[in-house]
């Protein structure tokens, strides 16, 4: 399973990269705004910086919602680096744009996916990644992890190559459950990734080993 970090914060991206287990980064317009990154030139420059820190896949989201606008913006983003994966919303023009990029060999991440039907469409359009938002489904008392399982079943039934990128991951157990189900990728905040390190028996065991070593 690939690990992506879900942030536009350069310090956190650097920290996750130093851990040595990071495969990529996802961002969205809200995460960019949280870092105070606004305006086309600043946004492009920020993506360049992220690409320099992490050698893996970097999802960069388009703001346009019409077909022509998404193509224009997506091509500009993709020209920044071969690492860029153009993130496109799950809307009618978005599906057309994913098909266009897929035929041009530009990789895509279909975002804002909340149902198995949407995931099926994204795969048929040739999306590289599909991003089901599990935390936001849980927030409205829907079964986020159940959606990951449904998409896994459907993709396996037909051998779709689209990778399931579990997004809106809120905590460490989401990561473990996604791994059990067979998600291809999780994108999570740094806190959820670091949470995987923690176990009280590791801490107490290490404390005892160190005190015994001192004699
Ligand atoms: C990532 O691709 C998504 O945009 C992100 O995981 C959404 O997370 P949120 O629901 O915590 O905003």
Short mmCIF file of C-alpha atoms and ligand atoms in Angstrom, two decimals:
data_model
loop_
_atom_site.label_atom_id
_atom_site.label_comp_id
_atom_site.label_asym_id
_atom_site.label_seq_id
_atom_site.Cartn_x
_atom_site.Cartn_y
_atom_site.Cartn_z
CA UNK A 1 0.00 0.00 0.00
CA UNK A 2 1.32 3.44 -0.94
CA UNK A 3 1.45 6.21 1.68
CA UNK A 4 0.67 9.76 0.57
CA UNK A 5 0.59 12.75 2.91
CA UNK A 6 -2.53 14.92 2.67
CA UNK A 7 -1.25 18.46 3.19
CA UNK A 8 0.33 21.46 1.48
CA UNK A 9 2.45 22.23 4.56
CA UNK A 10 6.10 22.02 3.47
CA UNK A 11 7.47 21.30 6.97
CA UNK A 12 5.10 18.35 7.42
CA UNK A 13 5.85 17.06 3.93
CA UNK A 14 9.58 17.26 4.74
CA UNK A 15 9.07 15.43 8.07
CA UNK A 16 7.10 12.62 6.39
CA UNK A 17 9.69 12.36 3.60
CA UNK A 18 12.48 12.02 6.20
CA UNK A 19 10.66 9.03 7.69
CA UNK A 20 11.50 7.21 4.45
CA UNK A 21 8.08 5.67 3.82
CA UNK A 22 6.40 8.41 1.79
CA UNK A 23 5.22 7.69 -1.76
CA UNK A 24 3.50 10.96 -2.63
CA UNK A 25 1.48 14.02 -1.68
CA UNK A 26 -2.15 15.07 -2.17
CA UNK A 27 -3.37 18.63 -1.89
CA UNK A 28 -6.65 20.39 -2.54
CA UNK A 29 -7.65 24.08 -2.79
CA UNK A 30 -8.59 24.17 0.91
CA UNK A 31 -5.22 22.74 1.98
CA UNK A 32 -3.41 25.30 -0.23
CA UNK A 33 -5.50 28.14 1.22
CA UNK A 34 -4.70 26.91 4.76
CA UNK A 35 -1.01 27.55 3.99
CA UNK A 36 -1.86 30.99 2.60
CA UNK A 37 -1.01 29.94 -0.99
CA UNK A 38 -3.26 31.89 -3.38
CA UNK A 39 -2.98 33.09 -6.98
CA UNK A 40 -1.87 31.01 -9.98
CA UNK A 41 1.85 31.81 -9.89
CA UNK A 42 2.13 31.15 -6.13
CA UNK A 43 0.24 27.90 -6.48
CA UNK A 44 2.48 26.68 -9.34
CA UNK A 45 5.58 27.67 -7.37
CA UNK A 46 4.32 25.79 -4.32
CA UNK A 47 3.82 22.62 -6.40
CA UNK A 48 7.39 22.99 -7.71
CA UNK A 49 8.65 23.10 -4.10
CA UNK A 50 6.64 20.00 -3.14
CA UNK A 51 8.04 18.13 -6.17
CA UNK A 52 11.57 18.99 -5.01
CA UNK A 53 10.94 17.54 -1.53
CA UNK A 54 9.16 14.30 -2.53
CA UNK A 55 10.20 12.23 -5.55
CA UNK A 56 6.76 10.51 -5.82
CA UNK A 57 3.33 11.40 -7.20
CA UNK A 58 2.00 14.88 -6.39
CA UNK A 59 -1.75 15.46 -6.88
CA UNK A 60 -2.49 19.02 -8.01
CA UNK A 61 -6.16 20.00 -8.22
CA UNK A 62 -7.77 22.09 -10.95
CA UNK A 63 -10.06 24.96 -9.91
CA UNK A 64 -11.98 25.16 -13.21
CA UNK A 65 -15.24 23.21 -13.43
CA UNK A 66 -15.81 23.43 -17.20
CA UNK A 67 -14.18 21.02 -19.68
CA UNK A 68 -12.04 23.60 -21.54
CA UNK A 69 -10.93 25.25 -18.31
CA UNK A 70 -9.93 21.93 -16.74
CA UNK A 71 -7.93 20.94 -19.84
CA UNK A 72 -6.08 24.28 -19.88
CA UNK A 73 -5.33 24.23 -16.17
CA UNK A 74 -4.51 20.51 -16.07
CA UNK A 75 -2.03 20.80 -18.94
CA UNK A 76 -0.31 23.71 -17.21
CA UNK A 77 -0.07 21.73 -13.95
CA UNK A 78 1.16 18.58 -15.74
CA UNK A 79 3.89 20.56 -17.52
CA UNK A 80 5.46 21.43 -14.13
CA UNK A 81 6.84 17.93 -13.62
CA UNK A 82 6.21 14.30 -14.65
CA UNK A 83 5.40 13.76 -10.96
CA UNK A 84 2.21 15.81 -11.21
CA UNK A 85 -1.10 13.93 -11.19
CA UNK A 86 -3.95 16.21 -12.27
CA UNK A 87 -6.76 16.12 -9.72
CA UNK A 88 -10.19 16.48 -11.31
CA UNK A 89 -13.58 16.66 -9.55
CA UNK A 90 -16.22 13.96 -10.11
CA UNK A 91 -18.56 15.96 -12.34
CA UNK A 92 -19.73 15.42 -15.93
CA UNK A 93 -17.07 17.67 -17.51
CA UNK A 94 -14.53 16.14 -15.13
CA UNK A 95 -15.16 12.66 -16.52
CA UNK A 96 -14.66 14.01 -20.07
CA UNK A 97 -11.44 15.72 -18.95
CA UNK A 98 -10.17 12.48 -17.35
CA UNK A 99 -10.79 10.64 -20.64
CA UNK A 100 -8.92 13.41 -22.52
CA UNK A 101 -5.91 13.32 -20.17
CA UNK A 102 -5.88 9.53 -20.12
CA UNK A 103 -5.63 9.46 -23.92
CA UNK A 104 -2.77 12.02 -23.77
CA UNK A 105 -0.87 9.94 -21.18
CA UNK A 106 -1.38 12.54 -18.43
CA UNK A 107 -2.18 10.90 -15.09
CA UNK A 108 -5.31 11.88 -13.16
CA UNK A 109 -6.83 11.60 -9.70
CA UNK A 110 -10.63 11.73 -9.69
CA UNK A 111 -11.60 13.50 -6.46
CA UNK A 112 -14.76 14.06 -4.40
CA UNK A 113 -15.93 10.47 -4.88
CA UNK A 114 -18.67 9.34 -2.50
CA UNK A 115 -20.30 6.36 -4.24
CA UNK A 116 -19.38 3.12 -6.01
CA UNK A 117 -21.13 4.36 -9.17
CA UNK A 118 -18.90 7.42 -9.29
CA UNK A 119 -15.83 5.20 -8.83
CA UNK A 120 -16.98 2.95 -11.67
CA UNK A 121 -17.31 5.96 -14.00
CA UNK A 122 -13.86 7.25 -13.02
CA UNK A 123 -12.32 3.86 -13.84
CA UNK A 124 -14.12 3.66 -17.19
CA UNK A 125 -12.83 7.15 -18.06
CA UNK A 126 -9.29 5.91 -17.38
CA UNK A 127 -8.46 7.70 -14.10
CA UNK A 128 -5.08 6.73 -12.64
CA UNK A 129 -6.40 7.19 -9.11
CA UNK A 130 -9.88 7.47 -7.62
CA UNK A 131 -10.28 9.31 -4.30
CA UNK A 132 -13.21 8.13 -2.15
CA UNK A 133 -13.54 10.43 0.89
CA UNK A 134 -14.04 8.08 3.83
CA UNK A 135 -13.94 10.60 6.71
CA UNK A 136 -16.56 12.88 5.15
CA UNK A 137 -18.87 9.86 4.64
CA UNK A 138 -18.37 8.81 8.29
CA UNK A 139 -19.21 12.42 9.29
CA UNK A 140 -22.71 12.01 7.84
CA UNK A 141 -23.20 8.53 9.35
CA UNK A 142 -22.39 6.71 6.10
CA UNK A 143 -19.93 3.83 5.87
CA UNK A 144 -16.70 5.25 4.44
CA UNK A 145 -14.75 2.01 4.73
CA UNK A 146 -17.69 0.07 3.25
CA UNK A 147 -17.32 2.23 0.14
CA UNK A 148 -13.63 1.29 -0.15
CA UNK A 149 -14.62 -2.40 0.06
CA UNK A 150 -17.34 -1.98 -2.61
CA UNK A 151 -14.95 -0.23 -5.00
CA UNK A 152 -12.28 -2.92 -4.41
CA UNK A 153 -14.82 -5.62 -5.32
CA UNK A 154 -16.00 -3.81 -8.47
CA UNK A 155 -12.49 -3.00 -9.72
CA UNK A 156 -11.34 -6.58 -9.10
CA UNK A 157 -14.41 -8.00 -10.88
CA UNK A 158 -13.37 -6.26 -14.10
CA UNK A 159 -9.61 -5.84 -13.67
CA UNK A 160 -9.69 -2.02 -13.73
CA UNK A 161 -6.21 -0.56 -13.27
CA UNK A 162 -7.46 2.60 -11.52
CA UNK A 163 -5.86 2.73 -8.08
CA UNK A 164 -8.07 3.24 -5.02
CA UNK A 165 -6.65 6.21 -3.11
CA UNK A 166 -8.50 6.34 0.21
CA UNK A 167 -8.84 10.04 1.07
CA UNK A 168 -10.28 12.07 3.92
CA UNK A 169 -8.46 9.69 6.27
CA UNK A 170 -8.86 11.03 9.80
CA UNK A 171 -6.96 8.62 12.05
CA UNK A 172 -4.64 5.65 12.30
CA UNK A 173 -7.41 2.99 12.37
CA UNK A 174 -8.66 4.25 8.99
CA UNK A 175 -5.20 3.43 7.58
CA UNK A 176 -5.18 -0.08 9.07
CA UNK A 177 -8.72 -0.81 7.90
CA UNK A 178 -7.91 0.44 4.38
CA UNK A 179 -4.88 -1.89 4.34
CA UNK A 180 -7.09 -4.83 5.36
CA UNK A 181 -9.60 -4.05 2.61
CA UNK A 182 -6.88 -3.65 -0.01
CA UNK A 183 -6.89 0.06 -0.86
CA UNK A 184 -3.92 0.75 -3.16
CA UNK A 185 -3.06 4.06 -1.49
CA UNK A 186 -4.01 6.04 1.60
CA UNK A 187 -3.56 9.77 1.88
CA UNK A 188 -3.48 10.90 5.48
CA UNK A 189 -2.43 13.76 7.72
CA UNK A 190 1.03 13.39 9.31
CA UNK A 191 -0.55 12.72 12.73
CA UNK A 192 -2.37 9.61 11.42
CA UNK A 193 0.81 8.26 9.78
CA UNK A 194 2.89 8.86 12.93
CA UNK A 195 0.11 7.22 14.98
CA UNK A 196 1.09 3.89 13.40
CA UNK A 197 4.34 4.04 15.41
CA UNK A 198 2.59 4.07 18.76
CA UNK A 199 2.06 1.20 21.17
CA UNK A 200 2.31 1.47 24.99
CA UNK A 201 4.05 -1.93 25.19
CA UNK A 202 6.76 -0.64 22.82
CA UNK A 203 7.34 2.34 25.13
CA UNK A 204 7.39 0.32 28.38
CA UNK A 205 9.43 -2.48 26.76
CA UNK A 206 12.05 -0.02 25.52
CA UNK A 207 12.20 1.69 28.91
CA UNK A 208 12.91 -1.69 30.60
CA UNK A 209 15.54 -2.70 28.00
CA UNK A 210 17.35 0.63 28.49
CA UNK A 211 17.26 0.46 32.29
CA UNK A 212 18.49 -3.19 32.23
CA UNK A 213 21.29 -2.20 29.83
CA UNK A 214 22.51 0.38 32.36
CA UNK A 215 22.68 -2.40 35.01
C1 LIG B 1 -7.40 14.44 -0.59
O1 LIG B 1 -7.17 14.11 -1.71
C2 LIG B 1 -8.68 15.04 -0.15
O2 LIG B 1 -8.86 16.29 -0.76
C3 LIG B 1 -8.66 15.15 1.33
O3 LIG B 1 -8.27 13.89 1.85
C4 LIG B 1 -9.97 15.61 1.95
O4 LIG B 1 -9.85 15.47 3.33
P1 LIG B 1 -10.85 16.16 4.37
O5 LIG B 1 -12.18 15.49 4.26
O6 LIG B 1 -10.21 15.91 5.71
O7 LIG B 1 -10.92 17.62 4.01
#
